[in-house]
PDB file of C-alpha atoms and ligand atoms in Angstrom:
ATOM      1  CA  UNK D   1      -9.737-143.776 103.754  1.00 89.00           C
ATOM      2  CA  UNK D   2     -10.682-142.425 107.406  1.00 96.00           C
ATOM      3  CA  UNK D   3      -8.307-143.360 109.761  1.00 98.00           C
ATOM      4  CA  UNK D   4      -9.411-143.176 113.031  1.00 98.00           C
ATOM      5  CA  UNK D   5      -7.320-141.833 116.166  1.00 98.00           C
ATOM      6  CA  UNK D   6      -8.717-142.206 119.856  1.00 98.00           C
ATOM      7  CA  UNK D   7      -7.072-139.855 122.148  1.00 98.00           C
ATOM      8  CA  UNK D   8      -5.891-141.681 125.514  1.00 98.00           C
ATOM      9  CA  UNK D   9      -6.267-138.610 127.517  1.00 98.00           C
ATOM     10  CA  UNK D  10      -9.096-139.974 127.716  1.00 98.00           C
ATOM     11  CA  UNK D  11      -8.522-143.368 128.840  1.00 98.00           C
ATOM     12  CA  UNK D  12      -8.569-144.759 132.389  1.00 98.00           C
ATOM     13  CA  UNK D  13      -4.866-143.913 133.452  1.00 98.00           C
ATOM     14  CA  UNK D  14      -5.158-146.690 136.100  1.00 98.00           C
ATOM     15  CA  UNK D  15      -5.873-149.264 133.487  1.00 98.00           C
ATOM     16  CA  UNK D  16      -3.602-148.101 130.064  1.00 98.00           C
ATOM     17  CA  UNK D  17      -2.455-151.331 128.820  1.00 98.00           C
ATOM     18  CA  UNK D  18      -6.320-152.724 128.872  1.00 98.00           C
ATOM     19  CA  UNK D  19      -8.252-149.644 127.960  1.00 98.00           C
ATOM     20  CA  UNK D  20      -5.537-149.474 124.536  1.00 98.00           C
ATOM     21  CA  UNK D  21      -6.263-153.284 123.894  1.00 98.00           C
ATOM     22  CA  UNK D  22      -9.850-152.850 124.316  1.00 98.00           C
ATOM     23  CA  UNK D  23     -10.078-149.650 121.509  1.00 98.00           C
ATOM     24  CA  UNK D  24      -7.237-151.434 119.464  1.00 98.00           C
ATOM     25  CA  UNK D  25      -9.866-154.608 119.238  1.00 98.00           C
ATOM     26  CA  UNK D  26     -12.910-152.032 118.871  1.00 98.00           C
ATOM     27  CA  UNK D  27     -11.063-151.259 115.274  1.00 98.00           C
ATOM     28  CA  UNK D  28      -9.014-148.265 116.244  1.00 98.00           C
ATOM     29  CA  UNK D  29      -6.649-146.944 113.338  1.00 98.00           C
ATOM     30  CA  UNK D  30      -4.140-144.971 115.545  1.00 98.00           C
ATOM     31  CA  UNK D  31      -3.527-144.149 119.353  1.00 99.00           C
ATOM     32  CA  UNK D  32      -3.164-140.430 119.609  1.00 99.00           C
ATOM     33  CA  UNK D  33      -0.845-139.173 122.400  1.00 99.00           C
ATOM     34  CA  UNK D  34      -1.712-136.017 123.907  1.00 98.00           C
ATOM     35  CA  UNK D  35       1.418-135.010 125.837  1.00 99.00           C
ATOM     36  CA  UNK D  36       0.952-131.573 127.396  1.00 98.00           C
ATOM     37  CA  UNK D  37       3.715-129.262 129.546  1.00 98.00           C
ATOM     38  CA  UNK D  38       1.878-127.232 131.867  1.00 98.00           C
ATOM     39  CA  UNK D  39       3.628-124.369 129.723  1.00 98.00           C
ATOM     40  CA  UNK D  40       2.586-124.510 126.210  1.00 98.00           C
ATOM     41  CA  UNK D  41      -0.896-125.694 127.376  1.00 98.00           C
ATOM     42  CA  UNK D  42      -2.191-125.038 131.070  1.00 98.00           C
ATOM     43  CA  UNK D  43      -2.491-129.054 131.586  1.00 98.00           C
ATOM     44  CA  UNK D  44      -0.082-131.591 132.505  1.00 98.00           C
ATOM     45  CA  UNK D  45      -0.798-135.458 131.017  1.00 98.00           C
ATOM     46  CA  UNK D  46       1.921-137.447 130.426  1.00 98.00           C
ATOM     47  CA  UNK D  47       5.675-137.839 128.591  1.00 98.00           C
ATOM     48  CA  UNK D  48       7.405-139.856 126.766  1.00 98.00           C
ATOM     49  CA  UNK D  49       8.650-142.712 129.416  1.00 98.00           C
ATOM     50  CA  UNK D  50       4.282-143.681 129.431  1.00 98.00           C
ATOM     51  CA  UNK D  51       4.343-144.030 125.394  1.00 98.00           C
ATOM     52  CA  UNK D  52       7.355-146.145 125.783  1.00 98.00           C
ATOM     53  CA  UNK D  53       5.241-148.258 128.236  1.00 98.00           C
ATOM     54  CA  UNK D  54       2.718-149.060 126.174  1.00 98.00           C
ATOM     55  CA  UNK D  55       4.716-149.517 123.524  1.00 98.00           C
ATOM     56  CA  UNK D  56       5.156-153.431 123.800  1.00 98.00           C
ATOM     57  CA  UNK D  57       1.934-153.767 124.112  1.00 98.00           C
ATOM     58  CA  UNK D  58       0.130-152.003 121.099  1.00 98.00           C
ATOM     59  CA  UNK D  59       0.675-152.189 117.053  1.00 98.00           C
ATOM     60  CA  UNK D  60      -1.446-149.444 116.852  1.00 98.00           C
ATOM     61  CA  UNK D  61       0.198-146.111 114.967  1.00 98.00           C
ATOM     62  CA  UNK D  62       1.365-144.547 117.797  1.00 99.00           C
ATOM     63  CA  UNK D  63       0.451-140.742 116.973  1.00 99.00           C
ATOM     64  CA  UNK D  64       2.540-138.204 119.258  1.00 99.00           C
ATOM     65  CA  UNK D  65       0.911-134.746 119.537  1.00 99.00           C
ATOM     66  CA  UNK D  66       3.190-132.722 121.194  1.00 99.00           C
ATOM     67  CA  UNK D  67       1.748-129.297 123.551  1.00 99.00           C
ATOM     68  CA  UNK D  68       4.942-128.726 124.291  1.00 98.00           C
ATOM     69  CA  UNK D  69       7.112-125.344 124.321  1.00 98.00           C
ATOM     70  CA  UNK D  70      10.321-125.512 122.072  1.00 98.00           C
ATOM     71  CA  UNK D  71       9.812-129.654 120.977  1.00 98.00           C
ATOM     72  CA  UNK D  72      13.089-129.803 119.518  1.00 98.00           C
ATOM     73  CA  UNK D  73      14.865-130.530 122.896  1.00 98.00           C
ATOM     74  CA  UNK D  74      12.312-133.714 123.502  1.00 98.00           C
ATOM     75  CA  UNK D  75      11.813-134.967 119.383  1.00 98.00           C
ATOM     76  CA  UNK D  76      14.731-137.976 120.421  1.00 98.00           C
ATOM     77  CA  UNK D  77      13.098-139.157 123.644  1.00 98.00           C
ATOM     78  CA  UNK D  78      10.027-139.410 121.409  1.00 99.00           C
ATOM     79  CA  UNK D  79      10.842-141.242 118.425  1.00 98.00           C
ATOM     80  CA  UNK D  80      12.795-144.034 121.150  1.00 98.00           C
ATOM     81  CA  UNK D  81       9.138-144.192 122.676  1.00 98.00           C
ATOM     82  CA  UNK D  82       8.166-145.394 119.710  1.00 98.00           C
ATOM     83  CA  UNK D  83       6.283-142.475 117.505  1.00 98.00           C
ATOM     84  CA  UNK D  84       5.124-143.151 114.771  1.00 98.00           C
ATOM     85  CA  UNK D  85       3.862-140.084 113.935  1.00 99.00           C
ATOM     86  CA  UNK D  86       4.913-136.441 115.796  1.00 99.00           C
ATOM     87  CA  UNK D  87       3.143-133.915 115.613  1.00 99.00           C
ATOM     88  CA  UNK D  88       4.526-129.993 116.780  1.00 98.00           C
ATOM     89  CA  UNK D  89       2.731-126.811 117.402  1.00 98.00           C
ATOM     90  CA  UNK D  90       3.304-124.006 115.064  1.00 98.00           C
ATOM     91  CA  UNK D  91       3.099-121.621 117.914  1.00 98.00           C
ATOM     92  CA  UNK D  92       5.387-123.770 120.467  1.00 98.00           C
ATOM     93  CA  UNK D  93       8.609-123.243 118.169  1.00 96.00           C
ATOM     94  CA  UNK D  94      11.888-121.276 118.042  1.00 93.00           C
ATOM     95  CA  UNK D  95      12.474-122.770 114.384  1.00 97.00           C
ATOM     96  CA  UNK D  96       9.828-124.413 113.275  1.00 98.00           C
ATOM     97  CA  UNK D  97      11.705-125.574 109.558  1.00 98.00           C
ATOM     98  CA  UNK D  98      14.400-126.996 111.658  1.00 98.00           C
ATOM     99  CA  UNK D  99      12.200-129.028 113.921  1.00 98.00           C
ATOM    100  CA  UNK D 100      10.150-130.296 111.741  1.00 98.00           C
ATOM    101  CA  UNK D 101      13.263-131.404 109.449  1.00 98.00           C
ATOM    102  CA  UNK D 102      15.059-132.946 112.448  1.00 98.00           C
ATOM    103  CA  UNK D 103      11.779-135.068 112.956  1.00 98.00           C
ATOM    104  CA  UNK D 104      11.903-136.115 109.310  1.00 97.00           C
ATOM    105  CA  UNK D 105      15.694-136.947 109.655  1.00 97.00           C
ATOM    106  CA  UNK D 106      15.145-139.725 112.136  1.00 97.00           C
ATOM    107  CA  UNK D 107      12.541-141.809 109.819  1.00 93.00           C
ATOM    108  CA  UNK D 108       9.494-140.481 111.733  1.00 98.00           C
ATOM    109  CA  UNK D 109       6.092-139.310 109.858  1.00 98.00           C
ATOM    110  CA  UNK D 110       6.144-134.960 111.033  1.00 98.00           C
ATOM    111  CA  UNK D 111       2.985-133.360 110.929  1.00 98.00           C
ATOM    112  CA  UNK D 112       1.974-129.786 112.188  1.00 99.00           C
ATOM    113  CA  UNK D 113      -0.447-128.332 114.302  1.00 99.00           C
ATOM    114  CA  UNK D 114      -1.983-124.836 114.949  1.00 99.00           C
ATOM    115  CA  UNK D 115      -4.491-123.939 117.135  1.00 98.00           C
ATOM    116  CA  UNK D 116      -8.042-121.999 116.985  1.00 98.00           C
ATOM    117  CA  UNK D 117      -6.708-118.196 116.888  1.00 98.00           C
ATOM    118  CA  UNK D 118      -3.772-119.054 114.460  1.00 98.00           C
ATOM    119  CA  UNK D 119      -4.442-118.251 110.789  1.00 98.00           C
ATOM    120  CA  UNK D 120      -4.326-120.822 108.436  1.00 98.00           C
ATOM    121  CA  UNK D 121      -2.189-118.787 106.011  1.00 98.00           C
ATOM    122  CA  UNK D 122       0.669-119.164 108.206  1.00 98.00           C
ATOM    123  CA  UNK D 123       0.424-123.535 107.921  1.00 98.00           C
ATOM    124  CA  UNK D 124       0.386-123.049 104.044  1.00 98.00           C
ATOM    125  CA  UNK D 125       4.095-122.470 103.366  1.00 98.00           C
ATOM    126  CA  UNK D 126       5.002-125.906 105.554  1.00 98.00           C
ATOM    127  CA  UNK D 127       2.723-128.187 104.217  1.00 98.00           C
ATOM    128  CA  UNK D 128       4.867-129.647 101.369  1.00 98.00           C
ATOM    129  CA  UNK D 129       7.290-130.103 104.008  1.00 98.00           C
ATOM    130  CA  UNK D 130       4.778-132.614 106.383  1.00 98.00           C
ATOM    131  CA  UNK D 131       3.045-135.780 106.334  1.00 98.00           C
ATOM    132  CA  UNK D 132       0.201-134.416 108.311  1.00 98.00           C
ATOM    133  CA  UNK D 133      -1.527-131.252 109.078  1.00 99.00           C
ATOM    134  CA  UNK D 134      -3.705-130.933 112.161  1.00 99.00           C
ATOM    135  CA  UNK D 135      -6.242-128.370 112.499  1.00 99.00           C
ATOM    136  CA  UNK D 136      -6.926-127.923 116.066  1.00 99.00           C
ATOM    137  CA  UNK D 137     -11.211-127.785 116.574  1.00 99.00           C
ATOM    138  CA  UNK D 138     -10.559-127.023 120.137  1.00 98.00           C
ATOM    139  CA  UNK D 139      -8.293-124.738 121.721  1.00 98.00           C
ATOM    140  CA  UNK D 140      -5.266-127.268 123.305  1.00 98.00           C
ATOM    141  CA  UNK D 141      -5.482-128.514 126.640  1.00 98.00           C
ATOM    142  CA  UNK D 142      -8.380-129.912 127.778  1.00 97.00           C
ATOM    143  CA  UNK D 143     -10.164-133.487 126.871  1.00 97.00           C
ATOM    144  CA  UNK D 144     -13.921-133.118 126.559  1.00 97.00           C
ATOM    145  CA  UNK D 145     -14.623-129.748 125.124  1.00 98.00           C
ATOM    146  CA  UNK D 146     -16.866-128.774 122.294  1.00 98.00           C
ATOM    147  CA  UNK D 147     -16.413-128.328 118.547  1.00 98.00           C
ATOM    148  CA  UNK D 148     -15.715-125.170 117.217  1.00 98.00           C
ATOM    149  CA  UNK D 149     -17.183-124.612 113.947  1.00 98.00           C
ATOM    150  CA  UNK D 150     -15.099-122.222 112.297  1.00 98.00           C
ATOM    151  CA  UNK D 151     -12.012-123.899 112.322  1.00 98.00           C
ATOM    152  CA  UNK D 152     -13.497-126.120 109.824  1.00 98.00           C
ATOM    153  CA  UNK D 153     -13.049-123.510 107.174  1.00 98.00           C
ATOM    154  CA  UNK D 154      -9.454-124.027 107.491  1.00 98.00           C
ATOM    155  CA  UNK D 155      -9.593-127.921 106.868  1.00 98.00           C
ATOM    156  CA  UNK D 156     -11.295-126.733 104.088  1.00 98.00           C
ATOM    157  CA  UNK D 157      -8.708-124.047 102.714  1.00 98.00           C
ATOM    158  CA  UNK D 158      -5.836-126.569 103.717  1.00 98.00           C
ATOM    159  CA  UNK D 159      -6.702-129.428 101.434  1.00 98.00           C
ATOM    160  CA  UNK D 160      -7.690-127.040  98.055  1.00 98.00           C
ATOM    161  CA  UNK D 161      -4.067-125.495  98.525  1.00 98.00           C
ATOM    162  CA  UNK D 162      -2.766-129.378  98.951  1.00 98.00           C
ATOM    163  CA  UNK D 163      -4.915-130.669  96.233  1.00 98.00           C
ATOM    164  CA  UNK D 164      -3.655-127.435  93.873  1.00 98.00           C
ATOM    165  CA  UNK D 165      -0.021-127.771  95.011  1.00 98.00           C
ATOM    166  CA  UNK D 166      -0.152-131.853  94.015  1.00 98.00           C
ATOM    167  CA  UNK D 167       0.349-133.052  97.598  1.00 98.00           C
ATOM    168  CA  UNK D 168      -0.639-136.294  99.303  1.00 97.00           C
ATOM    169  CA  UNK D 169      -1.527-134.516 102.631  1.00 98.00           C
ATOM    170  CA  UNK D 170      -3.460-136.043 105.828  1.00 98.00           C
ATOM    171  CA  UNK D 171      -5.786-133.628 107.570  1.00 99.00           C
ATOM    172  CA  UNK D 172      -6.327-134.152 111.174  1.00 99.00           C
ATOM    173  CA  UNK D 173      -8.593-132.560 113.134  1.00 99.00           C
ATOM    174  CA  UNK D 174      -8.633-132.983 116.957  1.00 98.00           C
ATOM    175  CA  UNK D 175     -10.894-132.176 119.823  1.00 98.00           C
ATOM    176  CA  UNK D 176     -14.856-132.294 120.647  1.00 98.00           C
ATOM    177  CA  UNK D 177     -14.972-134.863 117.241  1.00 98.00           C
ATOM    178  CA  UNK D 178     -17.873-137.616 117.577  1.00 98.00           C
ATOM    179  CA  UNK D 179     -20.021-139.756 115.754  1.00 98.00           C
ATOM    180  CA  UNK D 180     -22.988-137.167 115.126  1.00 98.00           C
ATOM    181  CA  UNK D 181     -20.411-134.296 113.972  1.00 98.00           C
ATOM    182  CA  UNK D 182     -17.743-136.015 112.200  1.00 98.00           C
ATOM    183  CA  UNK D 183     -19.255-135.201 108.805  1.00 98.00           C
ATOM    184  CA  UNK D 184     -18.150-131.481 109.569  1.00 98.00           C
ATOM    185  CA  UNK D 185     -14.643-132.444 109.414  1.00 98.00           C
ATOM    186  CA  UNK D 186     -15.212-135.028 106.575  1.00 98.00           C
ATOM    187  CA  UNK D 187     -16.570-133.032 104.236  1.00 98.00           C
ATOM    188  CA  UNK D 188     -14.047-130.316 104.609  1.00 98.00           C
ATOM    189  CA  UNK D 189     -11.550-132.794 103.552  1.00 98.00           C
ATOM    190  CA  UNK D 190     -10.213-134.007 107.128  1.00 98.00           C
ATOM    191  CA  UNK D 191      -8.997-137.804 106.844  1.00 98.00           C
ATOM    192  CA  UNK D 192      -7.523-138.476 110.509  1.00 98.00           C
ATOM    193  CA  UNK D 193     -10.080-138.128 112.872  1.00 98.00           C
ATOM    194  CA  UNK D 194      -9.197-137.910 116.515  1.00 99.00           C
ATOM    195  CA  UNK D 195     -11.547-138.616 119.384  1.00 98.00           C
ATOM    196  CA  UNK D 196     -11.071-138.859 122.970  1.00 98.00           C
ATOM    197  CA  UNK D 197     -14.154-138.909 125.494  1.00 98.00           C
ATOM    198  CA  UNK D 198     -16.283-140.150 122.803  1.00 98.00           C
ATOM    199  CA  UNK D 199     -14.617-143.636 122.125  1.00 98.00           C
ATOM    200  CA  UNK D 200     -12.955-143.651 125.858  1.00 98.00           C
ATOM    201  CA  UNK D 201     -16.059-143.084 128.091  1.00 97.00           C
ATOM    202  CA  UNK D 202     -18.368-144.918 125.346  1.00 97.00           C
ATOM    203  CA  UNK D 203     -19.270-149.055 126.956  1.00 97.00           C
ATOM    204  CA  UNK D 204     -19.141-149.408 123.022  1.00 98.00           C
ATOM    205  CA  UNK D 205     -16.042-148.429 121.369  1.00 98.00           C
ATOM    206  CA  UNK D 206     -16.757-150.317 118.222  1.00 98.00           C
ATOM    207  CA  UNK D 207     -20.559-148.732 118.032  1.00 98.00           C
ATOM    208  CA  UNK D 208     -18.995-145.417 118.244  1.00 98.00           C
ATOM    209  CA  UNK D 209     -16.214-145.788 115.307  1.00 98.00           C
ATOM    210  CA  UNK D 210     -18.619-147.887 113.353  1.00 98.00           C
ATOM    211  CA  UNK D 211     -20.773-144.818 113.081  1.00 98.00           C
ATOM    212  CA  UNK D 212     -18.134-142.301 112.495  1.00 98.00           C
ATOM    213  CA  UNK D 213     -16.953-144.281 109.399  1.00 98.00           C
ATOM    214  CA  UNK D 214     -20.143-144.591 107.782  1.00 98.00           C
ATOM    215  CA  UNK D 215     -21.154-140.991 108.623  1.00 98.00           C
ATOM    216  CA  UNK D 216     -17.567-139.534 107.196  1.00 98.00           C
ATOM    217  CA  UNK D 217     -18.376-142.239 104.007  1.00 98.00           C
ATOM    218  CA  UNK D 218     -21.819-140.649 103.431  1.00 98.00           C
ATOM    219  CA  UNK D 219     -20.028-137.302 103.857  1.00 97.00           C
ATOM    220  CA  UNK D 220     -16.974-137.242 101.564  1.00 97.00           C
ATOM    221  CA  UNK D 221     -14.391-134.271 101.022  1.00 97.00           C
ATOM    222  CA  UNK D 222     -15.932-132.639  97.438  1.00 86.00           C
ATOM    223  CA  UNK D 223     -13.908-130.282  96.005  1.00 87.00           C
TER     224      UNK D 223
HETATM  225  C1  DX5 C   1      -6.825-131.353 123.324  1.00 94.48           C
HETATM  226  C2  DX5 C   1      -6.242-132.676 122.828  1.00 94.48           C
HETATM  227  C3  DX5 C   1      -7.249-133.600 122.238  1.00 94.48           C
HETATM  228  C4  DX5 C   1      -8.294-134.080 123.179  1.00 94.48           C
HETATM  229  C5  DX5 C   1      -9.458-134.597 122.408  1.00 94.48           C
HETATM  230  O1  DX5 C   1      -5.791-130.526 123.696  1.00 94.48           O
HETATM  231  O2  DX5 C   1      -5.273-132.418 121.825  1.00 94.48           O
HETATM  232  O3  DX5 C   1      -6.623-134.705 121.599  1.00 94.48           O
HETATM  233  O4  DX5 C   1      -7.841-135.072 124.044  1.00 94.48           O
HETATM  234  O5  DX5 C   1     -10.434-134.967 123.316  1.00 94.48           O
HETATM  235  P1  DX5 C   1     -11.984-134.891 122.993  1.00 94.48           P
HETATM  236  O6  DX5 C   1     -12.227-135.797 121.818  1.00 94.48           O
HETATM  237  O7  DX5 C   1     -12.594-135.378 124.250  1.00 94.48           O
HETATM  238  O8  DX5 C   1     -12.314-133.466 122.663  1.00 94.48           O
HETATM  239 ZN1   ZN C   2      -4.429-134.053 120.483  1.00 94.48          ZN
END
């Protein structure tokens, strides 16, 4: 199953409560939250006291990506927003075994990111130790940028070491993802698509995830 993640940096950030609603009833699978430091990532979006927000106001998985340096010192104020799902950056941590066991600790699916320029060989020792892997397709910081094609080679060498070692793994793949490229990520055996300016500044939400689910069905992972 594709589950399907649209990213509200690229949302309207005067209108968050309706712009989640309207992707939530356009068949969204989970809300990905893009929170960014200013230090980790050039970029500044948004913390933890704006997923709390929205909270009340969405069922939808709330999926925490965090481009933030050191995450252990924030994972509490996180999981009280209401994560679902947090994901940490390889390269952001002191100890990244420790982090990603205190997110585990407090009942909270932990997942782990690297970005473009860090080899994939260094996510293979964690990844019986996550729900999640995300392979960055963009380097972190910016909404709106394009696909870069390479790091689809490591979705690809992520799930064969998965499927060898036994392991029910999610791939996610995040940034520049939409409708007429999401078979790229499919086929290397991604499963948790994330999209932000393609859902967000599409009229039609639905159209747009409609078409990425039958493209990623007509494209399936094949070992
Ligand atoms: C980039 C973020 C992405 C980004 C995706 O640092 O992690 O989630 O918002 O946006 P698009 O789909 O517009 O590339
Ligand atoms: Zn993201």
């Amino acid at each position: 199953m594709i589950y399907i993640a649209p990213s509200l940096l690229a949302a309207d950030f005067a209108n968050l409560e309706s712009d989640v609603r309207r992707i939530a009833d356009a068949g969204a699978n989970y809300l990905h939250l893009d929170v960014m430091d200013g230090a980790f990532v050039p970029n500044i979006s948004f913390g933890a006291p704006v997923i709390a927000a929205l909270r009340p106001h969405s069922k939808l998985i709330f999926d925490v990506h965090l481009m933030i340096n050191d995450p252990l010192r924030y994972i509490d104020d996180f999981v009280k927003a209401g994560a679902d799902i947090i994901t940490i950056h390889l390269e952001s941590c002191q100890n990244v075994e420790k982090t990603l066991q205190y997110i585990r600790e407090r009942d909270v699916r932990c997942a782990l990111a690297i970005s473009p320029a860090t080899p994939v060989e260094q996510l293979l020792p964690y990844l019986s130790k996550i729900d999640m892997a995300l392979i960055m397709t963009v380097v972190p910081g910016f909404g709106g940028q394009s696909l870069i094609p390479e790091t689809l080679d490591k979705v690809r060498i992520v799930r064969r070491y998965a499927d060898n070692m036994g392991l029910k793994l999610d791939i996610e793949v995040d940034g520049g993802l939409k409708a007429e490229n999401v078979h790229l990520a499919t086929e290397a055996g991604a499963n948790v698509i994330v999209a932000g300016s393609a859902i967000f500044n599409s009229k039609r939400p639905r159209e747009v995830m409609t078409a990425m689910r039958a493209s990623a069905a007509e494209h399936p992972y094949r070992a």
